[in-house]
Amino acid sequence: MYEIKVDNQSIVLRTPPPRELKSKILDVLNKRICAFKYLLSRYNWDFAFLVFTATDRAQHFFYQDKEFIAQIYKYIDEAIREFMKITNENTVIFI
């Protein structure tokens, strides 16, 4: 099954959040990035956007884990660099 979001409704009531949530957040983030790279490179877009929810999830559930939060941001930074390589010089990127 292709997942586009982390189902956190059942997680909200648990303290602390389950460890598997970290890998789920990274997995969904990776799938979104791969799908977006594919779409960017395959089609000629007038407009495209991607929302990174991993930063929100990580900070809500793992606010005490600075290393994990930094890992998420570094991963997203690298993805944005890759998106910039796929697009041309006339592309406007908002962050």
Backbone atoms as SQL, in Angstrom:
CREATE TABLE atoms (id INTEGER PRIMARY KEY, chain TEXT, resi INTEGER, resn TEXT, atom TEXT, x REAL, y REAL, z REAL);
INSERT INTO atoms VALUES
  (1, 'A', 1, 'MET', 'N', 0.835, -1.174, 0.000),
  (2, 'A', 1, 'MET', 'CA', 0.000, 0.000, 0.000),
  (3, 'A', 1, 'MET', 'C', 0.887, 1.248, 0.000),
  (4, 'A', 2, 'TYR', 'N', 0.550, 2.194, -0.843),
  (5, 'A', 2, 'TYR', 'CA', 1.292, 3.448, -0.894),
  (6, 'A', 2, 'TYR', 'C', 0.736, 4.396, 0.159),
  (7, 'A', 3, 'GLU', 'N', 1.585, 4.815, 1.069),
  (8, 'A', 3, 'GLU', 'CA', 1.154, 5.708, 2.128),
  (9, 'A', 3, 'GLU', 'C', 1.609, 7.122, 1.821),
  (10, 'A', 4, 'ILE', 'N', 0.690, 8.074, 1.984),
  (11, 'A', 4, 'ILE', 'CA', 1.057, 9.472, 1.757),
  (12, 'A', 4, 'ILE', 'C', 1.058, 10.261, 3.054),
  (13, 'A', 5, 'LYS', 'N', 0.653, 9.642, 4.139),
  (14, 'A', 5, 'LYS', 'CA', 0.678, 10.327, 5.428),
  (15, 'A', 5, 'LYS', 'C', 0.879, 9.315, 6.544),
  (16, 'A', 6, 'VAL', 'N', 1.301, 9.824, 7.675),
  (17, 'A', 6, 'VAL', 'CA', 1.455, 8.998, 8.863),
  (18, 'A', 6, 'VAL', 'C', 0.157, 9.107, 9.645),
  (19, 'A', 7, 'ASP', 'N', -0.477, 7.977, 9.904),
  (20, 'A', 7, 'ASP', 'CA', -1.724, 7.981, 10.667),
  (21, 'A', 7, 'ASP', 'C', -1.392, 8.156, 12.138),
  (22, 'A', 8, 'ASN', 'N', -1.580, 9.363, 12.621),
  (23, 'A', 8, 'ASN', 'CA', -1.203, 9.636, 13.996),
  (24, 'A', 8, 'ASN', 'C', -2.388, 9.693, 14.949),
  (25, 'A', 9, 'GLN', 'N', -3.595, 9.428, 14.487),
  (26, 'A', 9, 'GLN', 'CA', -4.756, 9.470, 15.373),
  (27, 'A', 9, 'GLN', 'C', -4.634, 8.459, 16.503),
  (28, 'A', 10, 'SER', 'N', -4.176, 7.274, 16.203),
  (29, 'A', 10, 'SER', 'CA', -4.040, 6.263, 17.246),
  (30, 'A', 10, 'SER', 'C', -2.797, 6.487, 18.096),
  (31, 'A', 11, 'ILE', 'N', -1.880, 7.306, 17.605),
  (32, 'A', 11, 'ILE', 'CA', -0.629, 7.546, 18.316),
  (33, 'A', 11, 'ILE', 'C', -0.780, 8.651, 19.354),
  (34, 'A', 12, 'VAL', 'N', -1.691, 9.573, 19.106),
  (35, 'A', 12, 'VAL', 'CA', -1.833, 10.749, 19.961),
  (36, 'A', 12, 'VAL', 'C', -2.030, 10.381, 21.423),
  (37, 'A', 13, 'LEU', 'N', -2.753, 9.337, 21.691),
  (38, 'A', 13, 'LEU', 'CA', -3.056, 8.967, 23.070),
  (39, 'A', 13, 'LEU', 'C', -1.929, 8.201, 23.753),
  (40, 'A', 14, 'ARG', 'N', -0.929, 7.782, 23.022),
  (41, 'A', 14, 'ARG', 'CA', 0.177, 7.017, 23.593),
  (42, 'A', 14, 'ARG', 'C', 1.295, 7.940, 24.062),
  (43, 'A', 15, 'THR', 'N', 1.875, 7.625, 25.208),
  (44, 'A', 15, 'THR', 'CA', 3.026, 8.378, 25.710),
  (45, 'A', 15, 'THR', 'C', 4.026, 7.381, 26.254),
  (46, 'A', 16, 'PRO', 'N', 5.272, 7.398, 25.849),
  (47, 'A', 16, 'PRO', 'CA', 5.789, 8.210, 24.738),
  (48, 'A', 16, 'PRO', 'C', 5.388, 7.611, 23.393),
  (49, 'A', 17, 'PRO', 'N', 5.573, 8.364, 22.320),
  (50, 'A', 17, 'PRO', 'CA', 5.231, 7.835, 20.999),
  (51, 'A', 17, 'PRO', 'C', 6.043, 6.576, 20.698),
  (52, 'A', 18, 'PRO', 'N', 5.456, 5.646, 19.990),
  (53, 'A', 18, 'PRO', 'CA', 6.168, 4.404, 19.679),
  (54, 'A', 18, 'PRO', 'C', 7.408, 4.651, 18.823),
  (55, 'A', 19, 'ARG', 'N', 8.422, 3.833, 19.039),
  (56, 'A', 19, 'ARG', 'CA', 9.677, 3.980, 18.284),
  (57, 'A', 19, 'ARG', 'C', 9.494, 3.779, 16.794),
  (58, 'A', 20, 'GLU', 'N', 8.524, 2.950, 16.440),
  (59, 'A', 20, 'GLU', 'CA', 8.322, 2.706, 15.012),
  (60, 'A', 20, 'GLU', 'C', 7.806, 3.946, 14.277),
  (61, 'A', 21, 'LEU', 'N', 7.320, 4.920, 15.030),
  (62, 'A', 21, 'LEU', 'CA', 6.845, 6.149, 14.394),
  (63, 'A', 21, 'LEU', 'C', 7.977, 6.881, 13.679),
  (64, 'A', 22, 'LYS', 'N', 9.181, 6.852, 14.239),
  (65, 'A', 22, 'LYS', 'CA', 10.325, 7.503, 13.582),
  (66, 'A', 22, 'LYS', 'C', 10.567, 6.911, 12.201),
  (67, 'A', 23, 'SER', 'N', 10.594, 5.602, 12.118),
  (68, 'A', 23, 'SER', 'CA', 10.846, 4.981, 10.816),
  (69, 'A', 23, 'SER', 'C', 9.676, 5.218, 9.871),
  (70, 'A', 24, 'LYS', 'N', 8.455, 5.286, 10.388),
  (71, 'A', 24, 'LYS', 'CA', 7.283, 5.556, 9.560),
  (72, 'A', 24, 'LYS', 'C', 7.336, 6.980, 8.997),
  (73, 'A', 25, 'ILE', 'N', 7.736, 7.939, 9.825),
  (74, 'A', 25, 'ILE', 'CA', 7.865, 9.323, 9.365),
  (75, 'A', 25, 'ILE', 'C', 8.897, 9.405, 8.239),
  (76, 'A', 26, 'LEU', 'N', 10.044, 8.776, 8.420),
  (77, 'A', 26, 'LEU', 'CA', 11.093, 8.794, 7.388),
  (78, 'A', 26, 'LEU', 'C', 10.652, 8.070, 6.124),
  (79, 'A', 27, 'ASP', 'N', 9.935, 6.966, 6.291),
  (80, 'A', 27, 'ASP', 'CA', 9.474, 6.189, 5.144),
  (81, 'A', 27, 'ASP', 'C', 8.491, 6.991, 4.292),
  (82, 'A', 28, 'VAL', 'N', 7.518, 7.619, 4.936),
  (83, 'A', 28, 'VAL', 'CA', 6.536, 8.412, 4.195),
  (84, 'A', 28, 'VAL', 'C', 7.208, 9.620, 3.547),
  (85, 'A', 29, 'LEU', 'N', 8.139, 10.248, 4.256),
  (86, 'A', 29, 'LEU', 'CA', 8.885, 11.375, 3.691),
  (87, 'A', 29, 'LEU', 'C', 9.633, 10.948, 2.435),
  (88, 'A', 30, 'ASN', 'N', 10.310, 9.827, 2.502),
  (89, 'A', 30, 'ASN', 'CA', 11.055, 9.319, 1.352),
  (90, 'A', 30, 'ASN', 'C', 10.129, 9.018, 0.179),
  (91, 'A', 31, 'LYS', 'N', 8.979, 8.420, 0.432),
  (92, 'A', 31, 'LYS', 'CA', 8.035, 8.111, -0.645),
  (93, 'A', 31, 'LYS', 'C', 7.526, 9.386, -1.316),
  (94, 'A', 32, 'ARG', 'N', 7.224, 10.394, -0.517),
  (95, 'A', 32, 'ARG', 'CA', 6.753, 11.658, -1.092),
  (96, 'A', 32, 'ARG', 'C', 7.831, 12.309, -1.952),
  (97, 'A', 33, 'ILE', 'N', 9.057, 12.308, -1.443),
  (98, 'A', 33, 'ILE', 'CA', 10.162, 12.917, -2.187),
  (99, 'A', 33, 'ILE', 'C', 10.396, 12.167, -3.498),
  (100, 'A', 34, 'CYS', 'N', 10.406, 10.861, -3.456),
  (101, 'A', 34, 'CYS', 'CA', 10.607, 10.063, -4.678),
  (102, 'A', 34, 'CYS', 'C', 9.493, 10.307, -5.686),
  (103, 'A', 35, 'ALA', 'N', 8.255, 10.358, -5.223),
  (104, 'A', 35, 'ALA', 'CA', 7.127, 10.597, -6.123),
  (105, 'A', 35, 'ALA', 'C', 7.224, 11.988, -6.750),
  (106, 'A', 36, 'PHE', 'N', 7.584, 12.980, -5.945),
  (107, 'A', 36, 'PHE', 'CA', 7.680, 14.346, -6.445),
  (108, 'A', 36, 'PHE', 'C', 8.823, 14.478, -7.454),
  (109, 'A', 37, 'LYS', 'N', 9.973, 13.862, -7.172),
  (110, 'A', 37, 'LYS', 'CA', 11.095, 13.896, -8.125),
  (111, 'A', 37, 'LYS', 'C', 10.688, 13.258, -9.448),
  (112, 'A', 38, 'TYR', 'N', 9.989, 12.147, -9.353),
  (113, 'A', 38, 'TYR', 'CA', 9.527, 11.468, -10.564),
  (114, 'A', 38, 'TYR', 'C', 8.609, 12.377, -11.376),
  (115, 'A', 39, 'LEU', 'N', 7.641, 12.979, -10.709),
  (116, 'A', 39, 'LEU', 'CA', 6.687, 13.846, -11.408),
  (117, 'A', 39, 'LEU', 'C', 7.367, 15.087, -11.990),
  (118, 'A', 40, 'LEU', 'N', 8.290, 15.676, -11.233),
  (119, 'A', 40, 'LEU', 'CA', 9.014, 16.850, -11.738),
  (120, 'A', 40, 'LEU', 'C', 9.801, 16.534, -12.999),
  (121, 'A', 41, 'SER', 'N', 10.439, 15.384, -13.006),
  (122, 'A', 41, 'SER', 'CA', 11.298, 15.037, -14.140),
  (123, 'A', 41, 'SER', 'C', 10.513, 14.477, -15.327),
  (124, 'A', 42, 'ARG', 'N', 9.334, 13.986, -15.092),
  (125, 'A', 42, 'ARG', 'CA', 8.564, 13.333, -16.153),
  (126, 'A', 42, 'ARG', 'C', 7.649, 14.287, -16.931),
  (127, 'A', 43, 'TYR', 'N', 7.158, 15.307, -16.260),
  (128, 'A', 43, 'TYR', 'CA', 6.177, 16.195, -16.884),
  (129, 'A', 43, 'TYR', 'C', 6.659, 17.646, -16.885),
  (130, 'A', 44, 'ASN', 'N', 6.115, 18.421, -17.807),
  (131, 'A', 44, 'ASN', 'CA', 6.428, 19.843, -17.886),
  (132, 'A', 44, 'ASN', 'C', 5.337, 20.598, -17.116),
  (133, 'A', 45, 'TRP', 'N', 5.670, 21.055, -15.930),
  (134, 'A', 45, 'TRP', 'CA', 4.689, 21.659, -15.037),
  (135, 'A', 45, 'TRP', 'C', 4.653, 23.175, -15.161),
  (136, 'A', 46, 'ASP', 'N', 3.457, 23.740, -15.045),
  (137, 'A', 46, 'ASP', 'CA', 3.305, 25.186, -14.866),
  (138, 'A', 46, 'ASP', 'C', 3.355, 25.512, -13.372),
  (139, 'A', 47, 'PHE', 'N', 2.884, 24.571, -12.570),
  (140, 'A', 47, 'PHE', 'CA', 2.855, 24.756, -11.118),
  (141, 'A', 47, 'PHE', 'C', 2.882, 23.390, -10.455),
  (142, 'A', 48, 'ALA', 'N', 3.703, 23.265, -9.434),
  (143, 'A', 48, 'ALA', 'CA', 3.755, 22.027, -8.651),
  (144, 'A', 48, 'ALA', 'C', 4.129, 22.390, -7.223),
  (145, 'A', 49, 'PHE', 'N', 3.638, 21.631, -6.261),
  (146, 'A', 49, 'PHE', 'CA', 4.034, 21.887, -4.877),
  (147, 'A', 49, 'PHE', 'C', 4.058, 20.592, -4.080),
  (148, 'A', 50, 'LEU', 'N', 4.822, 20.634, -3.013),
  (149, 'A', 50, 'LEU', 'CA', 4.953, 19.494, -2.109),
  (150, 'A', 50, 'LEU', 'C', 4.957, 20.035, -0.686),
  (151, 'A', 51, 'VAL', 'N', 4.186, 19.407, 0.176),
  (152, 'A', 51, 'VAL', 'CA', 4.135, 19.790, 1.581),
  (153, 'A', 51, 'VAL', 'C', 4.913, 18.743, 2.377),
  (154, 'A', 52, 'PHE', 'N', 5.862, 19.213, 3.166),
  (155, 'A', 52, 'PHE', 'CA', 6.634, 18.324, 4.027),
  (156, 'A', 52, 'PHE', 'C', 5.981, 18.292, 5.409),
  (157, 'A', 53, 'THR', 'N', 5.223, 17.254, 5.690),
  (158, 'A', 53, 'THR', 'CA', 4.577, 17.142, 7.008),
  (159, 'A', 53, 'THR', 'C', 5.495, 16.471, 8.030),
  (160, 'A', 54, 'ALA', 'N', 6.591, 15.917, 7.569),
  (161, 'A', 54, 'ALA', 'CA', 7.501, 15.207, 8.477),
  (162, 'A', 54, 'ALA', 'C', 8.061, 16.124, 9.552),
  (163, 'A', 55, 'THR', 'N', 8.301, 17.387, 9.200),
  (164, 'A', 55, 'THR', 'CA', 8.825, 18.322, 10.202),
  (165, 'A', 55, 'THR', 'C', 7.811, 18.532, 11.322),
  (166, 'A', 56, 'ASP', 'N', 6.554, 18.650, 10.953),
  (167, 'A', 56, 'ASP', 'CA', 5.490, 18.820, 11.944),
  (168, 'A', 56, 'ASP', 'C', 5.374, 17.583, 12.838),
  (169, 'A', 57, 'ARG', 'N', 5.326, 16.419, 12.223),
  (170, 'A', 57, 'ARG', 'CA', 5.202, 15.168, 12.996),
  (171, 'A', 57, 'ARG', 'C', 6.386, 14.988, 13.944),
  (172, 'A', 58, 'ALA', 'N', 7.579, 15.206, 13.415),
  (173, 'A', 58, 'ALA', 'CA', 8.783, 14.998, 14.225),
  (174, 'A', 58, 'ALA', 'C', 8.809, 15.942, 15.421),
  (175, 'A', 59, 'GLN', 'N', 8.450, 17.188, 15.192),
  (176, 'A', 59, 'GLN', 'CA', 8.515, 18.152, 16.291),
  (177, 'A', 59, 'GLN', 'C', 7.396, 17.967, 17.312),
  (178, 'A', 60, 'HIS', 'N', 6.240, 17.495, 16.871),
  (179, 'A', 60, 'HIS', 'CA', 5.163, 17.239, 17.825),
  (180, 'A', 60, 'HIS', 'C', 5.463, 16.040, 18.714),
  (181, 'A', 61, 'PHE', 'N', 5.936, 14.975, 18.101),
  (182, 'A', 61, 'PHE', 'CA', 6.101, 13.729, 18.843),
  (183, 'A', 61, 'PHE', 'C', 7.497, 13.521, 19.411),
  (184, 'A', 62, 'PHE', 'N', 8.501, 14.169, 18.821),
  (185, 'A', 62, 'PHE', 'CA', 9.880, 13.953, 19.252),
  (186, 'A', 62, 'PHE', 'C', 10.598, 15.267, 19.540),
  (187, 'A', 63, 'TYR', 'N', 9.882, 16.220, 20.125),
  (188, 'A', 63, 'TYR', 'CA', 10.462, 17.541, 20.394),
  (189, 'A', 63, 'TYR', 'C', 11.713, 17.465, 21.245),
  (190, 'A', 64, 'GLN', 'N', 11.856, 16.431, 22.048),
  (191, 'A', 64, 'GLN', 'CA', 13.031, 16.282, 22.900),
  (192, 'A', 64, 'GLN', 'C', 14.214, 15.653, 22.161),
  (193, 'A', 65, 'ASP', 'N', 13.977, 15.121, 20.986),
  (194, 'A', 65, 'ASP', 'CA', 15.018, 14.433, 20.218),
  (195, 'A', 65, 'ASP', 'C', 15.550, 15.354, 19.116),
  (196, 'A', 66, 'LYS', 'N', 16.464, 16.220, 19.487),
  (197, 'A', 66, 'LYS', 'CA', 17.003, 17.219, 18.548),
  (198, 'A', 66, 'LYS', 'C', 17.716, 16.576, 17.362),
  (199, 'A', 67, 'GLU', 'N', 18.366, 15.439, 17.592),
  (200, 'A', 67, 'GLU', 'CA', 19.083, 14.755, 16.507),
  (201, 'A', 67, 'GLU', 'C', 18.112, 14.254, 15.438),
  (202, 'A', 68, 'PHE', 'N', 16.988, 13.706, 15.863),
  (203, 'A', 68, 'PHE', 'CA', 16.001, 13.209, 14.898),
  (204, 'A', 68, 'PHE', 'C', 15.402, 14.359, 14.105),
  (205, 'A', 69, 'ILE', 'N', 15.083, 15.445, 14.779),
  (206, 'A', 69, 'ILE', 'CA', 14.530, 16.614, 14.091),
  (207, 'A', 69, 'ILE', 'C', 15.545, 17.163, 13.088),
  (208, 'A', 70, 'ALA', 'N', 16.803, 17.252, 13.475),
  (209, 'A', 70, 'ALA', 'CA', 17.851, 17.715, 12.560),
  (210, 'A', 70, 'ALA', 'C', 17.978, 16.773, 11.361),
  (211, 'A', 71, 'GLN', 'N', 17.860, 15.477, 11.598),
  (212, 'A', 71, 'GLN', 'CA', 17.930, 14.491, 10.513),
  (213, 'A', 71, 'GLN', 'C', 16.827, 14.748, 9.486),
  (214, 'A', 72, 'ILE', 'N', 15.622, 15.035, 9.958),
  (215, 'A', 72, 'ILE', 'CA', 14.500, 15.319, 9.063),
  (216, 'A', 72, 'ILE', 'C', 14.807, 16.552, 8.210),
  (217, 'A', 73, 'TYR', 'N', 15.260, 17.626, 8.849),
  (218, 'A', 73, 'TYR', 'CA', 15.545, 18.863, 8.118),
  (219, 'A', 73, 'TYR', 'C', 16.684, 18.690, 7.121),
  (220, 'A', 74, 'LYS', 'N', 17.711, 17.947, 7.487),
  (221, 'A', 74, 'LYS', 'CA', 18.815, 17.700, 6.558),
  (222, 'A', 74, 'LYS', 'C', 18.340, 16.897, 5.351),
  (223, 'A', 75, 'TYR', 'N', 17.484, 15.927, 5.589),
  (224, 'A', 75, 'TYR', 'CA', 16.942, 15.102, 4.511),
  (225, 'A', 75, 'TYR', 'C', 16.121, 15.960, 3.547),
  (226, 'A', 76, 'ILE', 'N', 15.325, 16.853, 4.101),
  (227, 'A', 76, 'ILE', 'CA', 14.507, 17.742, 3.278),
  (228, 'A', 76, 'ILE', 'C', 15.387, 18.738, 2.523),
  (229, 'A', 77, 'ASP', 'N', 16.418, 19.264, 3.171),
  (230, 'A', 77, 'ASP', 'CA', 17.354, 20.173, 2.489),
  (231, 'A', 77, 'ASP', 'C', 17.970, 19.504, 1.267),
  (232, 'A', 78, 'GLU', 'N', 18.371, 18.261, 1.434),
  (233, 'A', 78, 'GLU', 'CA', 18.961, 17.523, 0.314),
  (234, 'A', 78, 'GLU', 'C', 17.935, 17.308, -0.792),
  (235, 'A', 79, 'ALA', 'N', 16.714, 17.007, -0.425),
  (236, 'A', 79, 'ALA', 'CA', 15.664, 16.818, -1.429),
  (237, 'A', 79, 'ALA', 'C', 15.430, 18.103, -2.214),
  (238, 'A', 80, 'ILE', 'N', 15.413, 19.235, -1.529),
  (239, 'A', 80, 'ILE', 'CA', 15.219, 20.517, -2.216),
  (240, 'A', 80, 'ILE', 'C', 16.365, 20.774, -3.190),
  (241, 'A', 81, 'ARG', 'N', 17.605, 20.440, -2.794),
  (242, 'A', 81, 'ARG', 'CA', 18.745, 20.570, -3.715),
  (243, 'A', 81, 'ARG', 'C', 18.523, 19.718, -4.967),
  (244, 'A', 82, 'GLU', 'N', 18.015, 18.524, -4.785),
  (245, 'A', 82, 'GLU', 'CA', 17.761, 17.641, -5.925),
  (246, 'A', 82, 'GLU', 'C', 16.637, 18.192, -6.803),
  (247, 'A', 83, 'PHE', 'N', 15.592, 18.761, -6.180),
  (248, 'A', 83, 'PHE', 'CA', 14.508, 19.370, -6.958),
  (249, 'A', 83, 'PHE', 'C', 15.047, 20.512, -7.804),
  (250, 'A', 84, 'MET', 'N', 15.952, 21.291, -7.242),
  (251, 'A', 84, 'MET', 'CA', 16.529, 22.425, -7.957),
  (252, 'A', 84, 'MET', 'C', 17.345, 21.965, -9.167),
  (253, 'A', 85, 'LYS', 'N', 17.970, 20.806, -9.073),
  (254, 'A', 85, 'LYS', 'CA', 18.730, 20.264, -10.201),
  (255, 'A', 85, 'LYS', 'C', 17.808, 19.803, -11.324),
  (256, 'A', 86, 'ILE', 'N', 16.626, 19.327, -10.968),
  (257, 'A', 86, 'ILE', 'CA', 15.667, 18.827, -11.952),
  (258, 'A', 86, 'ILE', 'C', 15.008, 19.978, -12.711),
  (259, 'A', 87, 'THR', 'N', 14.775, 21.089, -12.022),
  (260, 'A', 87, 'THR', 'CA', 14.084, 22.219, -12.624),
  (261, 'A', 87, 'THR', 'C', 15.070, 23.109, -13.387),
  (262, 'A', 88, 'ASN', 'N', 14.531, 24.086, -14.109),
  (263, 'A', 88, 'ASN', 'CA', 15.415, 24.981, -14.870),
  (264, 'A', 88, 'ASN', 'C', 15.583, 26.318, -14.158),
  (265, 'A', 89, 'GLU', 'N', 16.374, 27.203, -14.775),
  (266, 'A', 89, 'GLU', 'CA', 16.706, 28.480, -14.142),
  (267, 'A', 89, 'GLU', 'C', 15.510, 29.428, -14.048),
  (268, 'A', 90, 'ASN', 'N', 14.432, 29.159, -14.759),
  (269, 'A', 90, 'ASN', 'CA', 13.238, 29.998, -14.702),
  (270, 'A', 90, 'ASN', 'C', 12.259, 29.557, -13.613),
  (271, 'A', 91, 'THR', 'N', 12.602, 28.518, -12.911),
  (272, 'A', 91, 'THR', 'CA', 11.718, 27.986, -11.877),
  (273, 'A', 91, 'THR', 'C', 11.841, 28.802, -10.595),
  (274, 'A', 92, 'VAL', 'N', 10.703, 29.105, -10.010),
  (275, 'A', 92, 'VAL', 'CA', 10.659, 29.807, -8.729),
  (276, 'A', 92, 'VAL', 'C', 10.320, 28.778, -7.662),
  (277, 'A', 93, 'ILE', 'N', 11.151, 28.732, -6.628),
  (278, 'A', 93, 'ILE', 'CA', 10.936, 27.783, -5.530),
  (279, 'A', 93, 'ILE', 'C', 10.689, 28.570, -4.254),
  (280, 'A', 94, 'PHE', 'N', 9.547, 28.305, -3.624),
  (281, 'A', 94, 'PHE', 'CA', 9.208, 28.927, -2.337),
  (282, 'A', 94, 'PHE', 'C', 9.420, 27.905, -1.241),
  (283, 'A', 95, 'ILE', 'N', 10.048, 28.341, -0.160),
  (284, 'A', 95, 'ILE', 'CA', 10.282, 27.446, 0.987),
  (285, 'A', 95, 'ILE', 'C', 9.641, 28.068, 2.205);
